[in-house]
């Protein structure tokens, strides 16, 4: 009975895609009572949210603030304009969630559901529909409901959608040479480039080589048809995406050929480039926290063994190892092309100093196809009794789903990089309950952990209810306080547990006779 139901659900690819997408979206929404909308925890998330808030405000970037030195923080540009140096792809999705549903996380939610559906659709180009459905269902639990792609603002799903679009269109294009598939392939590559440009170069290069080789060998397709149906659509979309990126660069940096990340490397020395040589001259830093980020990146290198472990921890799992082991049995499956794309991406990553799982997000669908091509080979391997091999594949699928559910019950979101202090969030909640508008000067001790950064703000700093600023010097602090004179002004000592939140007092008010007996007022205390 269960097999009959499964065959009915797998009767059409688009039905399978809708089922997988809906399961991911409904499944996560149903858990909101237990796992509410996540709060940003690390610098990467705040940076993507800044881009999203900028786009949601109807701007590509923001004018530099008059007191921008107080708001300098990790990976954020303040000159010549104010925005993050990150690529705009993830921010665009967050902006859609913010504009349409009132919260950027709904953009994450929708993109992750669509990612699972896109992986299912991609699998349908390389495997039979029933295998695409089972692969999509496992994808929901591996990368969807419980994954940090769904439960943070780090990104991953958008780049994976782009990779699935390109690699799902590739076999369909080869079979039919239709212009529609060339358009889908080119759009997928554009999405990858707008989210993971470094990895996108290797990914797009590998896909482009396979398309070029196929076109040269496809003697049955007239040259005119190759140009009109394939070359022109791909070239047009590629040129359009380059123009869009160039215009975005121009608005942010003032130079169409200078990407925000390149400007950040010039101003702050981060992110670290491919070279082991530090920039000369070495950047100057106003704050020790920014220097610590610079020193950390230039003295850190993720070993190959650690990269492999991180990859397998997120993309793999012990049951899926069976699919990898039986992949050599899958001949004439096109697996070589997917493996070659993976090798190109892996080779590119070896030149980069750091590794996180979402760096390889464009490869997600290809990796998933390889796993299920291997499982299909095991399912059809005649050297083993049918019942035994079929039971083994079914056990792998069920075990992988159950393991991901168990991990989700323990802690949704998985590895969140660093245990970000919840003290900042508590202060925000406390000040929000008090009402009104606030300015919080953040004080760090000399031994402050630079990964735990507090100074992050929205696109329009002056309009947000709680503004976070760095202490600079008494004169500069007084000027900033004067700019925000209509606000309650505080000082938060980020390295005292629990955090000490005190009323800010100007230097003029701190007369020597008073300073020794000064009593700081806590939120809610409006006495004078």
PDB file of N, CA, C and O in Angstrom, residues 252-308:
ATOM      1  N   UNK A 252      27.850  51.387  -4.871  1.00  0.00           N
ATOM      2  CA  UNK A 252      28.440  51.147  -3.542  1.00  0.00           C
ATOM      3  C   UNK A 252      29.831  51.759  -3.422  1.00  0.00           C
ATOM      4  O   UNK A 252      30.137  52.461  -2.453  1.00  0.00           O
ATOM      5  N   UNK A 253      30.691  51.485  -4.392  1.00  0.00           N
ATOM      6  CA  UNK A 253      32.096  51.881  -4.287  1.00  0.00           C
ATOM      7  C   UNK A 253      32.455  53.084  -5.147  1.00  0.00           C
ATOM      8  O   UNK A 253      33.544  53.655  -4.978  1.00  0.00           O
ATOM      9  N   UNK A 254      31.574  53.461  -6.086  1.00  0.00           N
ATOM     10  CA  UNK A 254      31.886  54.552  -7.000  1.00  0.00           C
ATOM     11  C   UNK A 254      32.655  54.114  -8.218  1.00  0.00           C
ATOM     12  O   UNK A 254      33.008  54.933  -9.075  1.00  0.00           O
ATOM     13  N   UNK A 255      32.922  52.800  -8.344  1.00  0.00           N
ATOM     14  CA  UNK A 255      33.692  52.258  -9.467  1.00  0.00           C
ATOM     15  C   UNK A 255      33.044  50.952  -9.909  1.00  0.00           C
ATOM     16  O   UNK A 255      32.951  50.009  -9.113  1.00  0.00           O
ATOM     17  N   UNK A 256      32.593  50.886 -11.158  1.00  0.00           N
ATOM     18  CA  UNK A 256      31.905  49.696 -11.649  1.00  0.00           C
ATOM     19  C   UNK A 256      32.792  48.457 -11.630  1.00  0.00           C
ATOM     20  O   UNK A 256      32.290  47.331 -11.568  1.00  0.00           O
ATOM     21  N   UNK A 257      34.094  48.652 -11.660  1.00  0.00           N
ATOM     22  CA  UNK A 257      35.030  47.520 -11.683  1.00  0.00           C
ATOM     23  C   UNK A 257      35.560  47.165 -10.299  1.00  0.00           C
ATOM     24  O   UNK A 257      36.369  46.242 -10.169  1.00  0.00           O
ATOM     25  N   UNK A 258      35.128  47.890  -9.278  1.00  0.00           N
ATOM     26  CA  UNK A 258      35.598  47.637  -7.912  1.00  0.00           C
ATOM     27  C   UNK A 258      34.451  47.078  -7.075  1.00  0.00           C
ATOM     28  O   UNK A 258      33.504  47.784  -6.740  1.00  0.00           O
ATOM     29  N   UNK A 259      34.527  45.798  -6.751  1.00  0.00           N
ATOM     30  CA  UNK A 259      33.483  45.168  -5.958  1.00  0.00           C
ATOM     31  C   UNK A 259      33.583  45.615  -4.494  1.00  0.00           C
ATOM     32  O   UNK A 259      34.678  45.953  -4.019  1.00  0.00           O
ATOM     33  N   UNK A 260      32.471  45.606  -3.768  1.00  0.00           N
ATOM     34  CA  UNK A 260      32.527  45.982  -2.346  1.00  0.00           C
ATOM     35  C   UNK A 260      33.545  45.178  -1.553  1.00  0.00           C
ATOM     36  O   UNK A 260      34.225  45.718  -0.686  1.00  0.00           O
ATOM     37  N   UNK A 261      33.650  43.907  -1.854  1.00  0.00           N
ATOM     38  CA  UNK A 261      34.598  43.073  -1.108  1.00  0.00           C
ATOM     39  C   UNK A 261      36.029  43.496  -1.391  1.00  0.00           C
ATOM     40  O   UNK A 261      36.906  43.437  -0.512  1.00  0.00           O
ATOM     41  N   UNK A 262      36.301  43.952  -2.605  1.00  0.00           N
ATOM     42  CA  UNK A 262      37.648  44.435  -2.926  1.00  0.00           C
ATOM     43  C   UNK A 262      37.962  45.728  -2.184  1.00  0.00           C
ATOM     44  O   UNK A 262      39.095  45.935  -1.722  1.00  0.00           O
ATOM     45  N   UNK A 263      36.964  46.600  -2.078  1.00  0.00           N
ATOM     46  CA  UNK A 263      37.168  47.835  -1.321  1.00  0.00           C
ATOM     47  C   UNK A 263      37.435  47.526   0.144  1.00  0.00           C
ATOM     48  O   UNK A 263      38.285  48.153   0.782  1.00  0.00           O
ATOM     49  N   UNK A 264      36.715  46.539   0.696  1.00  0.00           N
ATOM     50  CA  UNK A 264      36.937  46.140   2.080  1.00  0.00           C
ATOM     51  C   UNK A 264      38.356  45.612   2.283  1.00  0.00           C
ATOM     52  O   UNK A 264      39.001  45.893   3.299  1.00  0.00           O
ATOM     53  N   UNK A 265      38.842  44.855   1.317  1.00  0.00           N
ATOM     54  CA  UNK A 265      40.214  44.346   1.411  1.00  0.00           C
ATOM     55  C   UNK A 265      41.217  45.493   1.420  1.00  0.00           C
ATOM     56  O   UNK A 265      42.240  45.424   2.113  1.00  0.00           O
ATOM     57  N   UNK A 266      40.923  46.545   0.675  1.00  0.00           N
ATOM     58  CA  UNK A 266      41.825  47.704   0.638  1.00  0.00           C
ATOM     59  C   UNK A 266      41.761  48.499   1.943  1.00  0.00           C
ATOM     60  O   UNK A 266      42.797  48.935   2.460  1.00  0.00           O
ATOM     61  N   UNK A 267      40.549  48.679   2.484  1.00  0.00           N
ATOM     62  CA  UNK A 267      40.375  49.523   3.667  1.00  0.00           C
ATOM     63  C   UNK A 267      40.708  48.798   4.966  1.00  0.00           C
ATOM     64  O   UNK A 267      41.279  49.397   5.888  1.00  0.00           O
ATOM     65  N   UNK A 268      40.322  47.524   5.048  1.00  0.00           N
ATOM     66  CA  UNK A 268      40.434  46.795   6.316  1.00  0.00           C
ATOM     67  C   UNK A 268      41.307  45.537   6.229  1.00  0.00           C
ATOM     68  O   UNK A 268      41.533  44.882   7.242  1.00  0.00           O
ATOM     69  N   UNK A 269      41.743  45.186   5.015  1.00  0.00           N
ATOM     70  CA  UNK A 269      42.569  43.995   4.868  1.00  0.00           C
ATOM     71  C   UNK A 269      41.805  42.698   4.950  1.00  0.00           C
ATOM     72  O   UNK A 269      42.405  41.621   4.970  1.00  0.00           O
ATOM     73  N   UNK A 270      40.468  42.745   5.008  1.00  0.00           N
ATOM     74  CA  UNK A 270      39.631  41.557   5.061  1.00  0.00           C
ATOM     75  C   UNK A 270      38.470  41.708   4.068  1.00  0.00           C
ATOM     76  O   UNK A 270      38.053  42.844   3.786  1.00  0.00           O
ATOM     77  N   UNK A 271      37.958  40.604   3.538  1.00  0.00           N
ATOM     78  CA  UNK A 271      38.409  39.240   3.808  1.00  0.00           C
ATOM     79  C   UNK A 271      39.769  38.966   3.181  1.00  0.00           C
ATOM     80  O   UNK A 271      40.104  39.561   2.166  1.00  0.00           O
ATOM     81  N   UNK A 272      40.488  38.081   3.801  1.00  0.00           N
ATOM     82  CA  UNK A 272      41.808  37.731   3.295  1.00  0.00           C
ATOM     83  C   UNK A 272      41.686  37.165   1.890  1.00  0.00           C
ATOM     84  O   UNK A 272      40.817  36.355   1.595  1.00  0.00           O
ATOM     85  N   UNK A 273      42.571  37.571   1.013  1.00  0.00           N
ATOM     86  CA  UNK A 273      42.555  37.083  -0.357  1.00  0.00           C
ATOM     87  C   UNK A 273      43.227  35.732  -0.501  1.00  0.00           C
ATOM     88  O   UNK A 273      43.517  35.040   0.483  1.00  0.00           O
ATOM     89  N   UNK A 274      43.496  35.356  -1.751  1.00  0.00           N
ATOM     90  CA  UNK A 274      44.101  34.051  -2.021  1.00  0.00           C
ATOM     91  C   UNK A 274      45.596  34.054  -1.708  1.00  0.00           C
ATOM     92  O   UNK A 274      46.176  33.013  -1.442  1.00  0.00           O
ATOM     93  N   UNK A 275      46.190  35.227  -1.759  1.00  0.00           N
ATOM     94  CA  UNK A 275      47.622  35.316  -1.508  1.00  0.00           C
ATOM     95  C   UNK A 275      47.909  35.233  -0.014  1.00  0.00           C
ATOM     96  O   UNK A 275      47.111  35.636   0.825  1.00  0.00           O
ATOM     97  N   UNK A 276      49.081  34.709   0.315  1.00  0.00           N
ATOM     98  CA  UNK A 276      49.509  34.658   1.717  1.00  0.00           C
ATOM     99  C   UNK A 276      50.224  35.948   2.125  1.00  0.00           C
ATOM    100  O   UNK A 276      50.605  36.102   3.278  1.00  0.00           O
ATOM    101  N   UNK A 277      50.378  36.853   1.178  1.00  0.00           N
ATOM    102  CA  UNK A 277      51.066  38.110   1.446  1.00  0.00           C
ATOM    103  C   UNK A 277      50.071  39.152   1.939  1.00  0.00           C
ATOM    104  O   UNK A 277      49.043  39.385   1.326  1.00  0.00           O
ATOM    105  N   UNK A 278      50.408  39.807   3.039  1.00  0.00           N
ATOM    106  CA  UNK A 278      49.534  40.829   3.583  1.00  0.00           C
ATOM    107  C   UNK A 278      49.566  42.085   2.708  1.00  0.00           C
ATOM    108  O   UNK A 278      50.552  42.352   2.030  1.00  0.00           O
ATOM    109  N   UNK A 279      48.440  42.827   2.734  1.00  0.00           N
ATOM    110  CA  UNK A 279      48.396  44.045   1.918  1.00  0.00           C
ATOM    111  C   UNK A 279      49.415  45.073   2.400  1.00  0.00           C
ATOM    112  O   UNK A 279      49.701  45.176   3.585  1.00  0.00           O
ATOM    113  N   UNK A 280      49.966  45.795   1.458  1.00  0.00           N
ATOM    114  CA  UNK A 280      50.924  46.853   1.785  1.00  0.00           C
ATOM    115  C   UNK A 280      50.441  48.149   1.132  1.00  0.00           C
ATOM    116  O   UNK A 280      50.167  48.167  -0.060  1.00  0.00           O
ATOM    117  N   UNK A 281      50.316  49.225   1.871  1.00  0.00           N
ATOM    118  CA  UNK A 281      50.589  49.303   3.313  1.00  0.00           C
ATOM    119  C   UNK A 281      49.497  48.641   4.144  1.00  0.00           C
ATOM    120  O   UNK A 281      48.362  48.547   3.697  1.00  0.00           O
ATOM    121  N   UNK A 282      49.877  48.188   5.322  1.00  0.00           N
ATOM    122  CA  UNK A 282      48.907  47.553   6.206  1.00  0.00           C
ATOM    123  C   UNK A 282      47.856  48.577   6.635  1.00  0.00           C
ATOM    124  O   UNK A 282      48.182  49.724   6.929  1.00  0.00           O
ATOM    125  N   UNK A 283      46.574  48.177   6.648  1.00  0.00           N
ATOM    126  CA  UNK A 283      45.512  49.125   7.016  1.00  0.00           C
ATOM    127  C   UNK A 283      45.702  49.656   8.436  1.00  0.00           C
ATOM    128  O   UNK A 283      46.279  48.998   9.297  1.00  0.00           O
ATOM    129  N   UNK A 284      45.207  50.857   8.666  1.00  0.00           N
ATOM    130  CA  UNK A 284      45.187  51.429  10.018  1.00  0.00           C
ATOM    131  C   UNK A 284      43.797  51.212  10.602  1.00  0.00           C
ATOM    132  O   UNK A 284      42.798  51.271   9.873  1.00  0.00           O
ATOM    133  N   UNK A 285      43.742  50.959  11.888  1.00  0.00           N
ATOM    134  CA  UNK A 285      42.475  50.609  12.528  1.00  0.00           C
ATOM    135  C   UNK A 285      42.192  51.562  13.691  1.00  0.00           C
ATOM    136  O   UNK A 285      43.083  51.860  14.491  1.00  0.00           O
ATOM    137  N   UNK A 286      40.953  51.998  13.779  1.00  0.00           N
ATOM    138  CA  UNK A 286      40.544  52.839  14.906  1.00  0.00           C
ATOM    139  C   UNK A 286      40.275  52.014  16.148  1.00  0.00           C
ATOM    140  O   UNK A 286      40.340  52.525  17.259  1.00  0.00           O
ATOM    141  N   UNK A 287      39.929  50.761  15.953  1.00  0.00           N
ATOM    142  CA  UNK A 287      39.484  49.932  17.064  1.00  0.00           C
ATOM    143  C   UNK A 287      40.274  48.628  17.087  1.00  0.00           C
ATOM    144  O   UNK A 287      40.537  48.024  16.037  1.00  0.00           O
ATOM    145  N   UNK A 288      40.644  48.156  18.276  1.00  0.00           N
ATOM    146  CA  UNK A 288      41.407  46.904  18.361  1.00  0.00           C
ATOM    147  C   UNK A 288      40.626  45.705  17.852  1.00  0.00           C
ATOM    148  O   UNK A 288      41.210  44.741  17.365  1.00  0.00           O
ATOM    149  N   UNK A 289      39.281  45.744  17.942  1.00  0.00           N
ATOM    150  CA  UNK A 289      38.475  44.609  17.482  1.00  0.00           C
ATOM    151  C   UNK A 289      38.646  44.396  15.975  1.00  0.00           C
ATOM    152  O   UNK A 289      38.709  43.256  15.503  1.00  0.00           O
ATOM    153  N   UNK A 290      38.718  45.489  15.215  1.00  0.00           N
ATOM    154  CA  UNK A 290      38.899  45.365  13.773  1.00  0.00           C
ATOM    155  C   UNK A 290      40.294  44.846  13.441  1.00  0.00           C
ATOM    156  O   UNK A 290      40.465  44.069  12.496  1.00  0.00           O
ATOM    157  N   UNK A 291      41.271  45.245  14.218  1.00  0.00           N
ATOM    158  CA  UNK A 291      42.614  44.706  14.014  1.00  0.00           C
ATOM    159  C   UNK A 291      42.662  43.214  14.349  1.00  0.00           C
ATOM    160  O   UNK A 291      43.347  42.443  13.673  1.00  0.00           O
ATOM    161  N   UNK A 292      41.937  42.809  15.379  1.00  0.00           N
ATOM    162  CA  UNK A 292      41.918  41.390  15.754  1.00  0.00           C
ATOM    163  C   UNK A 292      41.324  40.540  14.639  1.00  0.00           C
ATOM    164  O   UNK A 292      41.788  39.420  14.390  1.00  0.00           O
ATOM    165  N   UNK A 293      40.290  41.051  13.969  1.00  0.00           N
ATOM    166  CA  UNK A 293      39.724  40.326  12.832  1.00  0.00           C
ATOM    167  C   UNK A 293      40.774  40.167  11.738  1.00  0.00           C
ATOM    168  O   UNK A 293      40.949  39.086  11.154  1.00  0.00           O
ATOM    169  N   UNK A 294      41.474  41.244  11.474  1.00  0.00           N
ATOM    170  CA  UNK A 294      42.530  41.228  10.463  1.00  0.00           C
ATOM    171  C   UNK A 294      43.620  40.215  10.824  1.00  0.00           C
ATOM    172  O   UNK A 294      44.032  39.387   9.995  1.00  0.00           O
ATOM    173  N   UNK A 295      44.095  40.260  12.068  1.00  0.00           N
ATOM    174  CA  UNK A 295      45.149  39.336  12.502  1.00  0.00           C
ATOM    175  C   UNK A 295      44.653  37.899  12.469  1.00  0.00           C
ATOM    176  O   UNK A 295      45.403  36.984  12.089  1.00  0.00           O
ATOM    177  N   UNK A 296      43.418  37.682  12.877  1.00  0.00           N
ATOM    178  CA  UNK A 296      42.857  36.321  12.871  1.00  0.00           C
ATOM    179  C   UNK A 296      42.850  35.750  11.456  1.00  0.00           C
ATOM    180  O   UNK A 296      43.267  34.601  11.234  1.00  0.00           O
ATOM    181  N   UNK A 297      42.387  36.536  10.498  1.00  0.00           N
ATOM    182  CA  UNK A 297      42.292  36.016   9.137  1.00  0.00           C
ATOM    183  C   UNK A 297      43.667  35.754   8.538  1.00  0.00           C
ATOM    184  O   UNK A 297      43.847  34.775   7.802  1.00  0.00           O
ATOM    185  N   UNK A 298      44.634  36.601   8.857  1.00  0.00           N
ATOM    186  CA  UNK A 298      45.957  36.436   8.250  1.00  0.00           C
ATOM    187  C   UNK A 298      46.850  35.455   8.997  1.00  0.00           C
ATOM    188  O   UNK A 298      47.996  35.213   8.597  1.00  0.00           O
ATOM    189  N   UNK A 299      46.357  34.897  10.081  1.00  0.00           N
ATOM    190  CA  UNK A 299      47.124  33.861  10.805  1.00  0.00           C
ATOM    191  C   UNK A 299      46.360  32.546  10.876  1.00  0.00           C
ATOM    192  O   UNK A 299      46.765  31.643  11.605  1.00  0.00           O
ATOM    193  N   UNK A 300      45.270  32.434  10.117  1.00  0.00           N
ATOM    194  CA  UNK A 300      44.421  31.246  10.177  1.00  0.00           C
ATOM    195  C   UNK A 300      44.399  30.552   8.824  1.00  0.00           C
ATOM    196  O   UNK A 300      44.360  31.209   7.783  1.00  0.00           O
ATOM    197  N   UNK A 301      44.431  29.228   8.871  1.00  0.00           N
ATOM    198  CA  UNK A 301      44.273  28.428   7.655  1.00  0.00           C
ATOM    199  C   UNK A 301      43.542  27.142   8.026  1.00  0.00           C
ATOM    200  O   UNK A 301      43.966  26.430   8.934  1.00  0.00           O
ATOM    201  N   UNK A 302      42.438  26.869   7.359  1.00  0.00           N
ATOM    202  CA  UNK A 302      41.672  25.664   7.664  1.00  0.00           C
ATOM    203  C   UNK A 302      42.321  24.460   7.004  1.00  0.00           C
ATOM    204  O   UNK A 302      42.404  24.381   5.774  1.00  0.00           O
ATOM    205  N   UNK A 303      42.801  23.477   7.792  1.00  0.00           N
ATOM    206  CA  UNK A 303      43.459  22.293   7.209  1.00  0.00           C
ATOM    207  C   UNK A 303      42.486  21.478   6.354  1.00  0.00           C
ATOM    208  O   UNK A 303      41.268  21.520   6.546  1.00  0.00           O
ATOM    209  N   UNK A 304      43.035  20.738   5.419  1.00  0.00           N
ATOM    210  CA  UNK A 304      42.220  19.921   4.505  1.00  0.00           C
ATOM    211  C   UNK A 304      41.358  18.928   5.272  1.00  0.00           C
ATOM    212  O   UNK A 304      40.176  18.747   4.954  1.00  0.00           O
ATOM    213  N   UNK A 305      41.925  18.290   6.284  1.00  0.00           N
ATOM    214  CA  UNK A 305      41.174  17.313   7.064  1.00  0.00           C
ATOM    215  C   UNK A 305      39.956  17.954   7.714  1.00  0.00           C
ATOM    216  O   UNK A 305      38.849  17.375   7.724  1.00  0.00           O
ATOM    217  N   UNK A 306      40.128  19.158   8.229  1.00  0.00           N
ATOM    218  CA  UNK A 306      39.021  19.860   8.871  1.00  0.00           C
ATOM    219  C   UNK A 306      37.961  20.264   7.845  1.00  0.00           C
ATOM    220  O   UNK A 306      36.759  20.236   8.122  1.00  0.00           O
ATOM    221  N   UNK A 307      38.374  20.612   6.645  1.00  0.00           N
ATOM    222  CA  UNK A 307      37.433  20.954   5.580  1.00  0.00           C
ATOM    223  C   UNK A 307      36.578  19.747   5.197  1.00  0.00           C
ATOM    224  O   UNK A 307      35.367  19.866   5.001  1.00  0.00           O
ATOM    225  N   UNK A 308      37.229  18.606   5.088  1.00  0.00           N
ATOM    226  CA  UNK A 308      36.498  17.390   4.720  1.00  0.00           C
ATOM    227  C   UNK A 308      35.491  17.029   5.804  1.00  0.00           C
ATOM    228  O   UNK A 308      34.341  16.655   5.515  1.00  0.00           O
TER     229      UNK A 308
END
